Coordinates of C-alpha atoms in Angstrom, one line a residue:
Chain A
M19 CA 23.3 6.9 -30.1
S20 CA 22.1 4.5 -27.3
T21 CA 19.2 2.4 -27.5
V22 CA 15.9 3.3 -25.7
M23 CA 15.4 -0.1 -23.9
E24 CA 16.2 -3.7 -24.3
I25 CA 14.1 -6.4 -22.8
E26 CA 15.9 -9.5 -22.1
S27 CA 14.4 -12.9 -21.8
L28 CA 11.8 -11.7 -19.5
G29 CA 9.3 -13.9 -18.0
K30 CA 6.3 -13.7 -15.5
K31 CA 4.6 -16.6 -14.0
V32 CA 1.0 -16.9 -13.4
F33 CA 1.7 -17.5 -9.7
A34 CA 4.9 -17.1 -8.1
S35 CA 5.2 -20.9 -7.1
A36 CA 3.7 -22.8 -10.1
D37 CA 5.6 -23.4 -13.3
S38 CA 3.0 -21.9 -15.7
W39 CA 3.9 -18.8 -17.2
L40 CA 1.9 -15.7 -18.5
F41 CA 4.9 -14.9 -20.9
R42 CA 8.7 -16.0 -21.1
D43 CA 11.8 -15.6 -22.8
L44 CA 10.5 -12.3 -24.1
N45 CA 13.1 -10.4 -26.0
A46 CA 13.0 -7.0 -27.6
T47 CA 15.1 -3.8 -28.2
I48 CA 13.8 -0.5 -28.9
S49 CA 16.8 1.0 -30.9
E50 CA 15.3 4.7 -31.4
P51 CA 12.1 6.6 -30.2
A52 CA 9.0 5.2 -31.4
I53 CA 5.3 4.6 -30.9
I54 CA 4.8 0.8 -30.3
G55 CA 1.3 -0.5 -30.3
I56 CA 1.1 -4.0 -27.9
L57 CA -1.6 -6.3 -29.4
G58 CA -3.0 -9.5 -28.2
K59 CA -6.1 -11.0 -26.8
S60 CA -7.2 -10.6 -23.2
G61 CA -4.8 -12.5 -20.5
Q62 CA -1.7 -12.6 -22.4
G63 CA 0.1 -10.2 -20.0
K64 CA 0.2 -6.8 -21.9
S65 CA -0.9 -5.0 -18.8
T66 CA 1.5 -7.2 -16.9
L67 CA 4.1 -6.5 -19.3
L68 CA 3.8 -2.6 -19.0
R69 CA 3.4 -2.8 -15.0
I70 CA 7.0 -4.8 -15.2
L71 CA 8.3 -2.1 -17.5
G72 CA 7.2 0.5 -15.0
R73 CA 8.5 -1.1 -12.2
L74 CA 5.2 -1.8 -10.6
L75 CA 5.7 -5.6 -10.7
A76 CA 8.9 -7.7 -10.5
P77 CA 9.5 -9.9 -13.4
D78 CA 10.3 -14.0 -12.5
H79 CA 13.1 -13.7 -15.0
G80 CA 15.1 -11.8 -17.1
T81 CA 15.5 -7.9 -17.0
V82 CA 15.2 -4.5 -18.8
R83 CA 17.9 -2.3 -19.8
M84 CA 17.4 1.4 -20.2
E85 CA 20.2 3.4 -21.3
Q86 CA 22.3 0.2 -21.3
K87 CA 21.7 -0.1 -17.4
A88 CA 19.8 -3.0 -16.0
M89 CA 16.5 -2.1 -14.0
E90 CA 18.3 -3.8 -11.0
Q91 CA 20.7 -1.1 -11.2
W92 CA 18.5 1.9 -11.2
P93 CA 17.2 3.9 -8.2
S94 CA 13.0 2.7 -8.7
A95 CA 12.1 6.4 -8.3
L96 CA 14.3 7.5 -11.1
W97 CA 13.4 4.6 -13.3
R98 CA 9.8 5.1 -12.8
M99 CA 10.5 9.2 -13.6
K100 CA 11.8 8.1 -17.0
M101 CA 9.6 5.4 -17.7
S102 CA 6.0 6.0 -16.4
Y103 CA 2.9 4.3 -16.5
V104 CA -0.5 5.5 -17.0
A105 CA -3.1 3.0 -15.9
Q106 CA -6.4 2.1 -17.5
Q107 CA -8.3 3.2 -14.5
A108 CA -7.1 6.2 -13.7
T109 CA -6.6 7.2 -9.8
M110 CA -7.1 10.9 -8.7
L111 CA -5.1 11.7 -5.7
P112 CA -6.9 13.5 -3.0
G113 CA -7.4 17.3 -3.1
T114 CA -8.2 19.4 -6.3
V115 CA -7.5 19.2 -10.0
E116 CA -4.4 21.6 -9.6
D117 CA -3.1 19.4 -6.8
N118 CA -2.8 16.5 -9.0
L119 CA -1.4 18.6 -11.7
R120 CA 1.2 19.9 -9.2
T121 CA 2.0 16.5 -7.9
A122 CA 5.1 15.8 -9.9
S123 CA 6.6 19.2 -9.4
M124 CA 6.1 19.0 -5.6
L125 CA 7.8 15.4 -5.2
H126 CA 10.6 16.6 -7.1
Q127 CA 10.9 20.0 -6.0
R128 CA 10.7 21.5 -9.7
P129 CA 8.9 24.6 -10.9
F130 CA 5.3 24.0 -12.0
D131 CA 4.9 24.4 -15.6
Q132 CA 1.3 26.1 -15.6
Q133 CA 1.8 27.3 -19.5
L134 CA 2.1 23.5 -20.3
A135 CA -0.6 22.3 -18.0
R136 CA -3.0 24.6 -19.8
A137 CA -1.7 23.8 -23.3
L138 CA -2.0 20.1 -22.7
F139 CA -5.5 20.9 -21.0
E140 CA -6.8 22.6 -24.1
Q141 CA -5.5 20.1 -26.4
L142 CA -7.2 17.4 -24.7
H143 CA -10.5 19.4 -24.6
L144 CA -10.3 20.0 -20.9
E145 CA -10.2 23.6 -21.0
Q146 CA -13.9 23.8 -19.2
V147 CA -12.5 21.8 -16.2
E148 CA -12.0 24.2 -13.1
W149 CA -8.7 23.4 -11.4
T150 CA -10.1 24.3 -8.1
K151 CA -12.5 21.4 -8.6
P152 CA -12.0 18.3 -6.2
A153 CA -10.4 15.9 -8.7
Q154 CA -12.7 12.8 -7.5
Q155 CA -15.7 14.7 -8.8
L156 CA -14.5 14.5 -12.4
S157 CA -16.0 12.1 -14.9
G158 CA -14.5 8.9 -15.7
G159 CA -13.2 10.5 -19.1
E160 CA -11.8 13.6 -17.5
K161 CA -10.1 11.8 -15.0
Q162 CA -8.2 9.7 -17.7
R163 CA -7.0 12.8 -19.6
V164 CA -5.9 14.4 -15.9
A165 CA -4.1 11.6 -15.2
L166 CA -2.4 11.5 -18.5
V167 CA -1.7 15.3 -18.3
R168 CA -0.3 14.8 -14.7
T169 CA 2.5 12.1 -16.1
L170 CA 3.2 14.2 -19.2
L171 CA 4.3 17.1 -16.9
L172 CA 6.9 14.7 -15.4
R173 CA 8.3 14.7 -19.0
P174 CA 9.1 11.0 -19.0
A175 CA 11.3 9.5 -21.7
V176 CA 9.0 6.4 -22.0
L177 CA 5.3 6.4 -21.7
L178 CA 3.5 3.2 -20.9
L179 CA 0.2 3.7 -21.7
D180 CA -2.7 1.0 -20.5
E181 CA -5.7 1.2 -22.7
V182 CA -5.8 4.8 -22.0
T183 CA -8.2 5.8 -24.4
A184 CA -10.9 2.9 -23.7
S185 CA -13.1 5.0 -21.6
L186 CA -13.0 8.4 -24.0
D187 CA -15.7 9.5 -25.9
T188 CA -14.9 9.6 -29.9
R189 CA -13.8 13.5 -29.8
S190 CA -11.7 13.0 -26.7
K191 CA -9.8 9.7 -28.0
L192 CA -9.0 11.4 -31.1
A193 CA -7.6 14.4 -29.2
T194 CA -5.5 12.4 -26.8
E195 CA -4.4 10.1 -29.8
Q196 CA -3.4 13.2 -31.8
L197 CA -1.5 14.9 -28.4
L198 CA 0.5 11.6 -28.1
V199 CA 1.6 11.6 -31.9
D200 CA 2.5 15.2 -31.5
L201 CA 4.5 14.6 -28.3
H202 CA 6.3 11.8 -29.8
K203 CA 7.3 14.0 -33.0
Q204 CA 8.1 16.9 -30.7
T205 CA 9.8 15.5 -28.0
G206 CA 11.3 12.2 -29.1
T207 CA 9.2 10.4 -26.5
T208 CA 8.9 6.4 -26.8
I209 CA 5.1 5.2 -26.2
L210 CA 4.4 1.7 -25.4
W211 CA 0.7 1.6 -25.8
V212 CA -1.6 -1.2 -25.1
T213 CA -4.8 -1.2 -27.0
H214 CA -7.5 -3.2 -28.1
D215 CA -8.6 -0.9 -30.9
L216 CA -7.0 -1.9 -33.9
E217 CA -7.8 1.5 -35.9
E218 CA -6.1 3.3 -33.2
A219 CA -3.1 1.2 -33.5
K220 CA -3.0 1.1 -37.0
N221 CA -3.1 4.9 -37.4
N222 CA -0.7 5.9 -34.7
C223 CA 1.8 3.2 -33.9
E224 CA 5.0 2.9 -35.8
R225 CA 5.4 -0.8 -34.6
I226 CA 3.5 -3.7 -33.3
W227 CA 4.6 -5.8 -30.8
F228 CA 1.8 -8.9 -30.9
M229 CA 1.5 -11.3 -27.8
A230 CA 0.2 -14.7 -27.8
D231 CA 1.4 -18.2 -26.8
H232 CA 3.2 -16.9 -23.6
Q233 CA 5.5 -15.1 -26.0
L234 CA 6.1 -12.0 -28.0
Q235 CA 5.3 -13.6 -31.5
A236 CA 5.6 -10.4 -33.5
D237 CA 7.7 -7.2 -33.4
M238 CA 7.5 -5.4 -36.9
P239 CA 6.3 -2.2 -38.6
S240 CA 2.7 -1.6 -38.0
H241 CA 1.7 -1.6 -41.7
A242 CA 3.5 -5.0 -42.5
F243 CA 1.7 -6.2 -39.4
F244 CA -1.7 -5.0 -40.7
Q245 CA -1.0 -6.1 -44.2
A246 CA 0.6 -9.5 -43.7
P247 CA 0.2 -11.1 -40.4
P248 CA 2.9 -13.0 -39.5
T249 CA 1.7 -16.2 -37.4
E250 CA -1.9 -18.0 -37.3
Q251 CA -2.8 -16.6 -34.2
A252 CA -2.0 -12.9 -35.6
R253 CA -4.1 -13.6 -38.4
D254 CA -6.9 -14.9 -36.2
F255 CA -6.3 -12.0 -33.7
L256 CA -7.2 -9.3 -36.4
Q257 CA -10.0 -11.3 -37.9
T258 CA -12.1 -11.7 -34.7
S259 CA -11.2 -8.0 -33.4
L260 CA -12.5 -6.9 -36.7
A261 CA -15.5 -8.8 -36.7
Q262 CA -16.3 -7.7 -33.0
A263 CA -15.7 -3.8 -33.9
H264 CA -17.7 -4.4 -37.1
P265 CA -20.1 -7.2 -37.1
D266 CA -20.6 -6.5 -40.8
A267 CA -17.1 -6.6 -41.5
K268 CA -17.3 -9.8 -43.3
E269 CA -19.6 -8.5 -45.9
V270 CA -17.3 -5.6 -46.6
H271 CA -14.4 -7.9 -46.8
H272 CA -16.0 -9.9 -49.4
I273 CA -16.9 -6.7 -51.3
Chain B
M24 CA -8.8 -11.6 50.1
T25 CA -8.6 -15.2 51.1
Y26 CA -8.3 -18.4 48.6
T27 CA -11.8 -19.5 49.9
S28 CA -13.1 -16.3 48.4
I29 CA -11.5 -17.2 45.0
W30 CA -12.9 -20.8 45.1
I31 CA -16.2 -19.4 45.9
A32 CA -15.8 -16.9 42.9
F33 CA -15.4 -20.0 40.5
A34 CA -19.2 -20.2 40.5
F35 CA -19.5 -17.5 38.3
V36 CA -17.5 -19.8 35.7
L37 CA -20.2 -22.5 36.5
I38 CA -22.9 -20.4 35.6
A39 CA -21.1 -19.7 32.2
L40 CA -20.7 -23.6 31.9
L41 CA -24.2 -24.3 32.7
L42 CA -25.6 -21.6 30.1
S43 CA -23.4 -23.0 27.4
L44 CA -24.6 -26.7 28.1
W45 CA -27.8 -25.9 28.3
Q46 CA -27.9 -23.5 25.1
R47 CA -25.5 -25.9 23.3
L48 CA -23.0 -23.4 22.6
G49 CA -20.0 -25.6 22.7
L50 CA -18.0 -23.1 24.3
E51 CA -17.0 -25.6 27.4
K52 CA -13.8 -26.0 26.5
E53 CA -13.0 -22.4 25.8
I54 CA -14.5 -21.5 29.2
A55 CA -12.6 -24.1 30.9
V56 CA -9.1 -23.3 29.5
G57 CA -9.7 -19.2 29.6
T58 CA -10.3 -20.1 33.3
I59 CA -7.5 -22.1 34.1
R60 CA -4.9 -20.0 32.3
S61 CA -5.9 -16.6 33.5
T62 CA -5.9 -17.9 37.1
L63 CA -2.5 -20.0 36.8
Q64 CA -1.4 -16.8 34.8
L65 CA -2.3 -14.4 37.4
L66 CA -1.1 -16.4 40.4
A67 CA 2.0 -16.8 38.5
I68 CA 2.5 -13.0 38.0
G69 CA 1.6 -12.3 41.8
Y70 CA 4.3 -14.5 42.9
V71 CA 6.8 -13.1 40.6
L72 CA 6.0 -9.5 41.5
H73 CA 6.2 -10.8 45.3
F74 CA 9.6 -12.3 44.5
V75 CA 10.8 -9.0 42.4
F76 CA 9.3 -6.4 44.9
H77 CA 11.2 -8.2 47.6
S78 CA 14.4 -8.8 45.8
D79 CA 14.5 -5.2 45.1
S80 CA 16.9 -5.8 41.9
I81 CA 17.0 -3.7 38.8
L82 CA 18.0 -6.8 36.9
F83 CA 14.7 -8.6 37.7
I84 CA 12.5 -5.3 36.9
L85 CA 14.3 -4.8 33.6
L86 CA 13.8 -8.7 32.9
L87 CA 9.8 -8.4 33.8
I88 CA 9.4 -5.2 31.5
A89 CA 11.4 -7.0 28.7
M90 CA 9.3 -10.0 29.0
M91 CA 6.0 -7.7 29.0
I92 CA 7.6 -5.9 25.8
A93 CA 8.0 -9.5 24.2
V94 CA 4.5 -10.6 24.9
A95 CA 2.9 -7.5 23.5
S96 CA 4.7 -7.4 20.4
W97 CA 4.0 -11.0 19.7
N98 CA 0.3 -10.1 20.5
A99 CA 0.3 -7.0 18.0
A100 CA 2.6 -8.8 15.6
S101 CA -0.3 -11.3 15.1
K102 CA -2.2 -8.5 13.3
A103 CA 0.2 -8.4 10.4
K104 CA 1.7 -12.3 9.8
K105 CA 2.6 -11.4 6.3
L106 CA 4.8 -8.4 7.4
R107 CA 8.6 -9.9 8.0
G108 CA 10.2 -8.4 10.7
I109 CA 7.3 -6.6 12.3
F110 CA 7.8 -8.3 15.7
G111 CA 11.4 -6.4 16.1
R112 CA 10.0 -3.2 14.8
I113 CA 7.1 -3.4 17.6
A114 CA 9.5 -4.3 20.1
L115 CA 11.5 -1.5 19.5
S116 CA 8.7 0.8 19.5
L117 CA 7.4 -0.4 22.6
A118 CA 10.8 -0.3 24.2
L119 CA 11.4 3.3 23.2
T120 CA 7.9 4.6 24.2
E121 CA 8.6 2.8 27.6
L122 CA 11.8 4.6 28.0
V123 CA 10.7 7.8 26.9
T124 CA 7.6 7.6 29.0
M125 CA 8.6 6.1 32.3
G126 CA 11.9 8.2 31.8
L127 CA 9.9 11.3 32.2
L128 CA 7.7 10.1 34.9
V129 CA 10.9 9.2 37.1
T130 CA 13.2 11.9 36.2
L131 CA 10.2 14.5 36.6
G132 CA 9.9 13.1 40.1
L133 CA 6.1 12.0 39.5
V134 CA 6.6 8.6 40.3
S135 CA 9.3 7.0 42.6
P136 CA 11.7 4.6 40.9
T137 CA 10.7 1.6 43.0
P138 CA 9.5 -1.8 41.7
Q139 CA 5.7 -1.1 43.2
Y140 CA 5.3 2.0 40.9
L141 CA 7.8 0.9 37.6
I142 CA 6.3 -2.4 37.2
P143 CA 2.6 -1.9 37.1
M144 CA 2.8 1.5 35.5
S145 CA 5.0 0.0 32.8
G146 CA 2.3 -2.7 32.4
M147 CA -0.2 -0.1 31.8
I148 CA 1.9 2.0 29.3
I149 CA 3.3 -1.1 27.3
G150 CA -0.5 -2.6 27.4
S151 CA -1.8 0.8 26.1
S152 CA 1.0 1.4 23.4
M153 CA 0.3 -2.5 22.2
I154 CA -3.1 -1.6 21.8
V155 CA -2.1 1.6 19.6
C156 CA 0.3 -0.8 17.2
S157 CA -2.4 -3.3 17.0
L158 CA -4.5 -0.7 15.6
F159 CA -2.1 1.1 13.3
L160 CA -1.2 -2.5 11.6
T161 CA -4.9 -3.1 11.3
H162 CA -5.5 0.2 9.9
M163 CA -2.4 0.4 7.6
N164 CA -3.2 -3.0 6.2
R165 CA -6.9 -1.7 5.1
E166 CA -5.6 1.6 4.0
V167 CA -2.8 0.2 1.6
E168 CA -5.2 -2.3 0.2
T169 CA -8.1 0.3 -0.4
S170 CA -5.4 2.9 -1.5
R171 CA -3.2 0.8 -3.9
G172 CA -4.3 2.7 -6.8
E173 CA -3.3 6.1 -5.0
I174 CA 0.0 4.7 -3.8
E175 CA 0.8 3.3 -7.4
A176 CA -0.2 6.6 -9.2
L177 CA 2.4 8.2 -7.1
L178 CA 5.1 5.7 -7.5
C179 CA 4.8 6.2 -11.2
L180 CA 5.2 9.9 -10.8
G181 CA 8.7 9.0 -9.1
A182 CA 7.7 9.3 -5.7
T183 CA 9.5 7.5 -3.0
T184 CA 7.9 4.9 -1.1
R185 CA 7.9 7.5 1.6
Q186 CA 6.3 10.0 -0.3
A187 CA 3.9 7.3 -1.8
V188 CA 2.8 6.2 1.2
Q189 CA 2.8 9.3 3.1
I190 CA -1.2 10.0 2.9
V191 CA -2.1 6.7 3.9
L192 CA 0.3 6.4 6.8
K193 CA -0.9 9.5 8.1
R194 CA -4.5 8.3 8.1
A195 CA -3.4 4.9 10.2
V196 CA -1.5 6.9 12.5
K197 CA -4.4 9.3 13.3
A198 CA -6.9 6.2 13.4
S199 CA -4.7 4.3 16.0
M200 CA -4.4 7.2 18.2
I201 CA -8.2 8.3 18.4
P202 CA -9.2 5.5 20.7
T203 CA -7.1 6.6 23.4
F204 CA -8.0 10.3 23.2
D205 CA -11.7 9.1 22.9
T206 CA -11.2 7.1 26.3
M207 CA -9.7 10.2 28.0
K208 CA -13.0 12.3 27.0
T209 CA -15.4 9.7 28.8
I210 CA -13.0 8.0 31.6
G211 CA -14.8 8.8 34.9
L212 CA -18.1 9.2 33.3
V213 CA -18.6 6.1 31.3
Q214 CA -16.0 3.5 32.8
L215 CA -14.0 3.6 35.9
P216 CA -10.4 2.4 35.2
G217 CA -9.0 -0.4 36.7
M218 CA -6.3 0.9 38.3
M219 CA -8.2 3.3 40.4
T220 CA -10.9 0.7 41.0
G221 CA -8.0 -1.4 42.4
M222 CA -6.8 1.3 44.7
I223 CA -10.1 2.1 45.9
I224 CA -10.9 -1.6 46.8
A225 CA -7.7 -2.0 48.4
G226 CA -8.2 0.9 50.5
A227 CA -6.7 4.0 49.0
S228 CA -8.3 7.2 49.2
P229 CA -10.7 7.8 46.1
I230 CA -8.9 11.3 45.7
E231 CA -5.3 9.7 45.8
A232 CA -6.7 7.1 43.4
V233 CA -8.0 9.6 40.9
R234 CA -4.5 11.7 41.0
Y235 CA -2.8 8.5 40.1
Q236 CA -5.3 7.7 37.1
I237 CA -4.9 10.9 36.1
L238 CA -1.1 10.9 35.8
I239 CA -1.3 7.7 33.9
M240 CA -4.0 9.0 31.5
L241 CA -1.9 11.5 30.7
S242 CA 1.1 9.5 30.1
F243 CA -1.1 7.5 27.9
S244 CA -1.5 10.5 25.7
S245 CA 2.2 10.9 25.0
S246 CA 2.9 7.0 24.8
A247 CA 0.1 6.6 22.3
A248 CA 1.7 9.6 20.1
V249 CA 5.2 8.0 20.4
S250 CA 4.3 4.4 19.9
A251 CA 2.1 5.3 16.4
V252 CA 4.6 7.7 15.3
L253 CA 7.5 5.2 16.0
I254 CA 5.6 2.1 14.6
S255 CA 4.7 3.7 11.4
M256 CA 8.3 5.2 10.6
L257 CA 9.9 1.9 11.5
S258 CA 7.4 -0.3 9.8
Y259 CA 5.8 1.6 6.6
R260 CA 9.0 0.0 4.3
L261 CA 7.5 -3.4 5.2
W262 CA 4.5 -2.8 2.7
F263 CA 7.0 -2.7 -0.1
T264 CA 9.3 -5.0 -1.8
R265 CA 13.1 -4.2 -1.9
D266 CA 12.5 -2.9 -5.2
S267 CA 10.2 -0.4 -3.8
M268 CA 7.1 -2.0 -5.1
L269 CA 4.0 -2.7 -3.3
H270 CA 3.6 -6.4 -2.0
S271 CA 0.9 -8.1 -4.0

């Protein structure tokens, strides 16, 4: 079986002309479908990495391979259909909710899978949302979930998720997490999931990529990362994030 | 009109200069350069036209039209300096618009194929199309910036660059054509166009002058549409990298 994706010596500069790197010499292989959580402090290039993988941004060095073919050899539209990016700030396209859901089928002249769309809506607690409603009138959380469904109807092999649950309430967040885990189990979709929520990463991701010091410092099973963070920065990151999420965590830790 | 009249007309410039000095606007240099340039340019084109009309050579007519297209393209391209290759695309759009519009005017027998008609009418068509191209580029730049999220959302769903930019392209084309049609709605009521006014001052009957003006206005509607659609089709790819990503 061929590998899902190989990242080879990938680098992105802060400014195209200067010699300061956001990250460089990033190497990773996804040999089989997985849910991978991408963790790291803000400003380490996690979203930039996803945008490069989704071919919305060009790398300054290195390449990415899918099905053993470098990204430059793929027609960009086909690449994006297979490896689709969902942004943190969901953008609704002009028209109704249904127009948004039908986008992929319209672009690629495929039949619209209404049954799947309804099922996904139900799973994400969106059944109350009228399909005839102008998409711009949805709330932030609804927009985020509609954008996710819009992408899922494309059936990409790899999903690139940029903090997609950040604007959701707890119920919707848990439903979205469950949907993504089910999707991975049922269809073998690989999910690269940037999140600042450690619980989310711990509960749902099989592997963790940890970015720090302009590099991919860790690529390891999720349980191992949380049990024994491999570097000083990873330990600092986990402690700081935990302290921010639970201000009384220190006491709990001592207990 | 005599040259003495022109010398006397410089009194108007003197008024502008004195007001600038009095109010300390600091515009004296701008006024002086503008006055000298416009006078020399108009005198030069007057002599060039005189020469071309008398030579009656198609080569000189084509040369003059090519020069108009080059200057108009350079001017419109200044609205989108970051887009590499835009000059050639504007020039092609203007040349094709000129070919279609003047071609129709001549083949339908609406104007006679002589330099007296071909050159001024070409100038008006190229000038009006240049404004359409400039407006398109200004609107398109703004639309791409404000609709970046929409365009990228479509790209992420596997859209081609054409599909991703279709909505904003349509908006920019529409916005660039609206002023032409707005002008058509108010012409004769709000403003008297230069060509018509010029003909009347030169002694032509107002009815005759109006007929020509109607012809010009109607041809502007087609040239605006042709140039807007052409520049949009030829240029939309320039907002993307070779790898179909939006330029940052």
